[in-house]
Amino acid sequence: MEVLQVIKDSARLAWNRKAWWIFGLFVAAAGSGGGGAGGSGSGAGSGGGEAHLPAWLIGVMIAAAAVAIGTMLMNIISEGALIEGVSRGDMTVREGMRLGWAHFGVVLRLKLLVFGAALFSVALLAAPAWLLALGSIPKLAAALLAVPAVLVAVPWLITLYLAYAFALRIAVLENRQAIDAIRKARLFLHGRILTGLKLIVAMAVGQAGVTLVGLLALLPVGGIAAALYFTAGAAPAAVAGGVLALPIALGIAGTVGTYRSSVWTLGYLAEARG
C-alpha cells in the first residue's frame, strides 16, 4: 500500500464528491461526543416546594435530545454509505441513504461492541487510580501499577481502534455479521499494524490540511465581522459572522469526515487486493 497514493485519492474523493459531505458531516460528528446527558441537579430545591423547569427550557432540552438522536442515527447510516461510495467510486445521496440503511444494523452492533470493549478496557486499566482514590492501596503501589497499565493501554487501544476501522469495512463490503467482521479484522491486522499506523498518520495529515484551509477561508469572515462590530455594533457583527461562518464550518466538517472514511476504505481495499 502506497500511503501517499491513499492520501491523494482520498483528498480527490473528498473534494470532487461534494454531495458526500452530508455523510462526512455526520461521520465527523462521531468525534464530538454528544454526551451532555441532561443536567445533573434537576431541581432538588432545598426548600420544601417542587422545582419546575421553565417551559422554554424543556422545549430546548427536547430539541437537543432529538438532534442528538438524529445525529447518532445519521452517523450510523453515513458510515456505511461512505464506505460503499468510496469502494464504488461514485454514488448519489439517495443511493447513499439506501446503502447506509441496508448496513445500519451491523454498523450499530459494531459500534456498540467496540464502545463496550473500550469502556471496559479503560475501566480495567484505570484500576490503580480507582484503588488509590478509595484509599485501598498506598501511593507508591498505585504508581508502580500505573506504569505497566499505561504501557498496556496505549498499544491496546490503538489496536482496538484499528480493528474497529477495518471491521467496519469488512462488515459493509463483505456483508459479514459484526462478530465475524471483528474476527476477520483481527486476522487482517496480523503483520499490518504498521500499515494501520500509517493510515492514522495519513488521516491526521489530511484533517490538519483541511482544517488549515478552512481557517484561511474564515479569515475574510472575521474581517467582515470586525468591520461590522466597529460600525454597527456587536449584535449585527455576531449575526453576520455566524451566518457567513456556518456553511464554511459545515463544509470543513463534511470534507474531514469524507476524507477520513476514504483513507480507511482505500487503505483496506489496497491491502485486501494486494
Coordinates of C-alpha atoms in Angstrom, one line a residue, residues 2-249:
E2 CA 1.3 3.4 -1.0
V3 CA 0.2 5.8 1.8
L4 CA 0.9 8.9 -0.4
Q5 CA -1.4 7.5 -3.1
V6 CA -4.1 6.8 -0.4
I7 CA -3.8 10.4 0.7
K8 CA -4.0 11.8 -2.8
D9 CA -7.0 9.6 -3.8
S10 CA -8.8 10.3 -0.5
A11 CA -8.3 14.1 -0.9
R12 CA -9.6 13.9 -4.5
L13 CA -12.7 12.0 -3.5
A14 CA -13.4 14.4 -0.6
W15 CA -13.1 17.4 -2.9
N16 CA -14.8 16.0 -6.0
R17 CA -17.7 14.3 -4.3
K18 CA -19.1 17.3 -2.5
A19 CA -22.6 15.6 -2.3
W20 CA -20.9 13.1 0.1
W21 CA -20.2 15.9 2.5
I22 CA -23.6 15.4 4.1
F23 CA -22.4 11.9 5.1
G24 CA -19.0 13.2 6.0
L25 CA -20.5 15.8 8.3
F26 CA -22.2 13.1 10.4
V27 CA -19.1 10.8 10.3
A28 CA -17.1 13.7 11.6
A29 CA -19.7 14.4 14.3
A30 CA -18.9 11.0 15.9
G31 CA -15.8 12.6 17.4
S32 CA -17.8 15.4 19.0
G33 CA -19.1 13.2 21.9
G34 CA -22.6 14.5 22.4
G35 CA -22.6 13.5 26.0
G36 CA -24.5 16.2 27.9
A37 CA -26.9 13.8 29.4
G38 CA -29.3 16.2 31.0
G39 CA -28.5 18.4 33.9
S40 CA -27.4 16.6 36.9
G41 CA -29.1 18.7 39.6
S42 CA -32.5 18.5 38.0
G43 CA -34.2 20.7 40.6
A44 CA -33.9 19.2 44.0
G45 CA -34.6 22.5 45.6
S46 CA -33.5 22.9 49.2
G47 CA -36.9 24.3 50.1
G48 CA -39.9 22.0 50.5
G49 CA -41.7 23.1 47.3
E50 CA -41.3 21.4 44.0
A51 CA -38.9 22.9 41.4
H52 CA -40.4 23.2 37.9
L53 CA -38.3 23.8 34.8
P54 CA -39.4 26.6 32.6
A55 CA -41.4 25.5 29.6
W56 CA -38.9 27.0 27.2
L57 CA -36.1 25.1 28.8
I58 CA -38.0 21.8 28.5
G59 CA -38.5 22.6 24.8
V60 CA -34.8 23.3 24.3
M61 CA -33.9 20.0 26.1
I62 CA -36.3 18.0 23.9
A63 CA -35.0 19.6 20.8
A64 CA -31.4 19.0 21.9
A65 CA -32.3 15.3 22.6
A66 CA -33.9 15.0 19.2
V67 CA -30.9 16.5 17.4
A68 CA -28.6 14.2 19.3
I69 CA -30.6 11.1 18.4
G70 CA -30.9 12.2 14.8
T71 CA -27.1 12.8 14.6
M72 CA -26.4 9.3 16.0
L73 CA -28.8 7.7 13.6
M74 CA -27.3 9.6 10.6
N75 CA -23.8 8.8 11.8
I76 CA -24.5 5.1 11.6
I77 CA -26.1 5.4 8.1
S78 CA -23.3 7.7 6.9
E79 CA -20.6 5.2 7.9
G80 CA -22.0 2.5 5.7
A81 CA -22.9 5.0 2.9
L82 CA -19.3 6.4 2.6
I83 CA -17.7 3.0 2.7
E84 CA -19.9 1.9 -0.2
G85 CA -19.4 5.1 -2.1
V86 CA -15.6 5.0 -1.8
S87 CA -15.5 1.4 -2.9
R88 CA -17.7 2.1 -5.9
G89 CA -16.1 5.5 -6.8
D90 CA -19.5 7.2 -7.4
M91 CA -22.8 7.4 -5.5
T92 CA -25.7 9.7 -5.3
V93 CA -27.1 10.9 -1.9
R94 CA -30.2 8.9 -2.4
E95 CA -28.2 5.7 -3.1
G96 CA -26.0 6.5 -0.1
M97 CA -29.1 6.7 2.2
R98 CA -30.4 3.4 0.8
L99 CA -27.0 1.6 1.1
G100 CA -26.3 3.1 4.6
W101 CA -29.7 2.0 5.8
A102 CA -29.1 -1.5 4.5
H103 CA -26.0 -1.8 6.7
F104 CA -27.5 0.1 9.7
G105 CA -27.8 -3.0 11.9
V106 CA -24.3 -4.4 11.6
V107 CA -22.7 -0.9 11.9
L108 CA -24.7 -0.3 15.0
R109 CA -23.7 -3.6 16.5
L110 CA -20.0 -3.0 15.7
K111 CA -20.1 0.4 17.3
L112 CA -21.8 -0.9 20.5
L113 CA -19.3 -3.9 20.7
V114 CA -16.2 -1.7 20.3
F115 CA -17.5 1.0 22.6
G116 CA -18.2 -1.6 25.3
A117 CA -14.8 -3.1 24.8
A118 CA -13.1 0.3 25.0
L119 CA -15.1 1.3 28.1
F120 CA -14.3 -1.9 29.9
S121 CA -10.6 -1.7 28.9
V122 CA -10.3 1.9 30.2
A123 CA -12.1 1.0 33.4
L124 CA -9.8 -2.0 34.0
L125 CA -6.6 -0.2 33.1
A126 CA -7.6 2.7 35.4
A127 CA -7.9 0.3 38.3
P128 CA -4.8 1.7 40.1
A129 CA -6.3 5.2 40.1
W130 CA -9.6 3.9 41.4
L131 CA -7.9 1.9 44.2
L132 CA -5.8 4.9 45.1
A133 CA -8.9 7.2 45.3
L134 CA -10.6 4.6 47.5
G135 CA -7.6 4.5 49.8
S136 CA -7.2 0.8 49.2
I137 CA -3.5 0.9 48.2
P138 CA -0.6 3.3 49.0
K139 CA 0.6 5.9 46.5
L140 CA 3.8 4.0 45.7
A141 CA 1.9 0.8 44.8
A142 CA -0.5 2.8 42.7
A143 CA 2.4 4.4 40.8
L144 CA 4.1 1.1 40.3
L145 CA 0.8 -0.4 38.9
A146 CA 0.1 2.7 36.8
V147 CA 3.3 2.4 34.7
P148 CA 2.5 -1.1 33.2
A149 CA -1.2 -0.1 32.9
V150 CA -0.2 2.8 30.6
L151 CA 2.2 0.7 28.7
V152 CA -0.5 -1.8 28.0
A153 CA -3.3 0.7 27.5
V154 CA -1.8 2.7 24.6
P155 CA -1.0 -0.1 22.2
W156 CA -4.2 -2.0 23.2
L157 CA -6.5 1.0 22.5
I158 CA -4.7 1.7 19.2
T159 CA -5.1 -1.9 18.2
L160 CA -8.8 -1.8 19.1
Y161 CA -9.3 1.3 17.0
L162 CA -7.5 -0.3 14.0
A163 CA -9.6 -3.5 14.4
Y164 CA -12.8 -1.4 14.5
A165 CA -11.9 0.7 11.4
F166 CA -11.1 -2.4 9.4
A167 CA -14.1 -4.4 10.8
L168 CA -16.4 -1.7 9.6
R169 CA -15.1 -2.1 6.0
I170 CA -15.2 -5.9 6.2
A171 CA -18.8 -5.9 7.5
V172 CA -20.1 -3.4 4.9
L173 CA -18.1 -4.6 1.8
E174 CA -18.3 -8.3 2.5
N175 CA -21.7 -8.4 4.1
R176 CA -20.5 -10.1 7.3
Q177 CA -22.0 -10.0 10.8
A178 CA -20.4 -7.9 13.5
I179 CA -18.6 -10.7 15.4
D180 CA -17.4 -12.3 12.2
A181 CA -16.1 -9.0 10.9
I182 CA -14.2 -8.4 14.1
R183 CA -12.7 -11.9 13.9
K184 CA -11.6 -11.2 10.3
A185 CA -10.3 -7.7 11.2
R186 CA -8.2 -9.3 14.0
L187 CA -6.7 -11.8 11.5
F188 CA -6.3 -9.0 8.9
L189 CA -4.2 -6.9 11.3
H190 CA -1.6 -9.6 11.7
G191 CA 1.5 -8.1 10.1
R192 CA -0.4 -4.9 9.2
I193 CA -0.1 -2.9 12.5
L194 CA 2.4 -0.6 10.8
T195 CA 0.0 -0.2 7.8
G196 CA -2.7 0.8 10.3
L197 CA -0.4 3.4 11.9
K198 CA 0.5 4.8 8.5
L199 CA -3.2 5.3 7.9
I200 CA -3.7 7.0 11.2
V201 CA -0.9 9.4 10.2
A202 CA -2.5 9.9 6.7
M203 CA -5.8 10.7 8.4
A204 CA -4.2 13.2 10.7
V205 CA -2.3 14.9 7.9
G206 CA -5.4 15.3 5.8
Q207 CA -7.5 16.5 8.6
A208 CA -4.9 19.1 9.5
G209 CA -4.7 20.3 5.9
V210 CA -8.4 20.6 5.5
T211 CA -8.7 22.5 8.9
L212 CA -5.9 24.9 7.9
V213 CA -7.6 25.7 4.5
G214 CA -10.9 26.2 6.4
L215 CA -9.3 28.6 8.9
L216 CA -7.9 30.6 6.0
A217 CA -11.4 30.7 4.4
L218 CA -12.7 32.0 7.7
L219 CA -10.3 35.0 7.8
P220 CA -12.5 37.2 5.5
V221 CA -15.5 36.3 7.6
G222 CA -13.6 37.5 10.7
G223 CA -12.7 40.7 8.8
I224 CA -16.3 41.4 7.9
A225 CA -17.5 40.7 11.4
A226 CA -14.8 43.0 12.8
A227 CA -15.8 45.8 10.4
L228 CA -19.5 45.4 11.4
Y229 CA -18.6 45.4 15.1
F230 CA -16.9 48.8 14.8
T231 CA -19.6 50.3 12.5
A232 CA -22.9 48.7 13.6
G233 CA -22.3 47.1 16.9
A234 CA -21.8 43.6 18.4
A235 CA -25.2 42.1 17.5
P236 CA -25.0 42.7 13.7
A237 CA -21.4 41.5 13.8
A238 CA -22.3 38.3 15.6
V239 CA -25.3 37.6 13.3
A240 CA -23.4 38.2 10.1
G241 CA -20.3 36.3 11.3
G242 CA -22.4 33.3 12.3
V243 CA -24.4 33.3 9.0
L244 CA -21.2 33.5 6.9
A245 CA -19.1 31.1 9.0
L246 CA -21.7 28.3 9.4
P247 CA -21.6 27.0 5.8
I248 CA -17.8 27.1 5.9
A249 CA -17.7 25.2 9.2

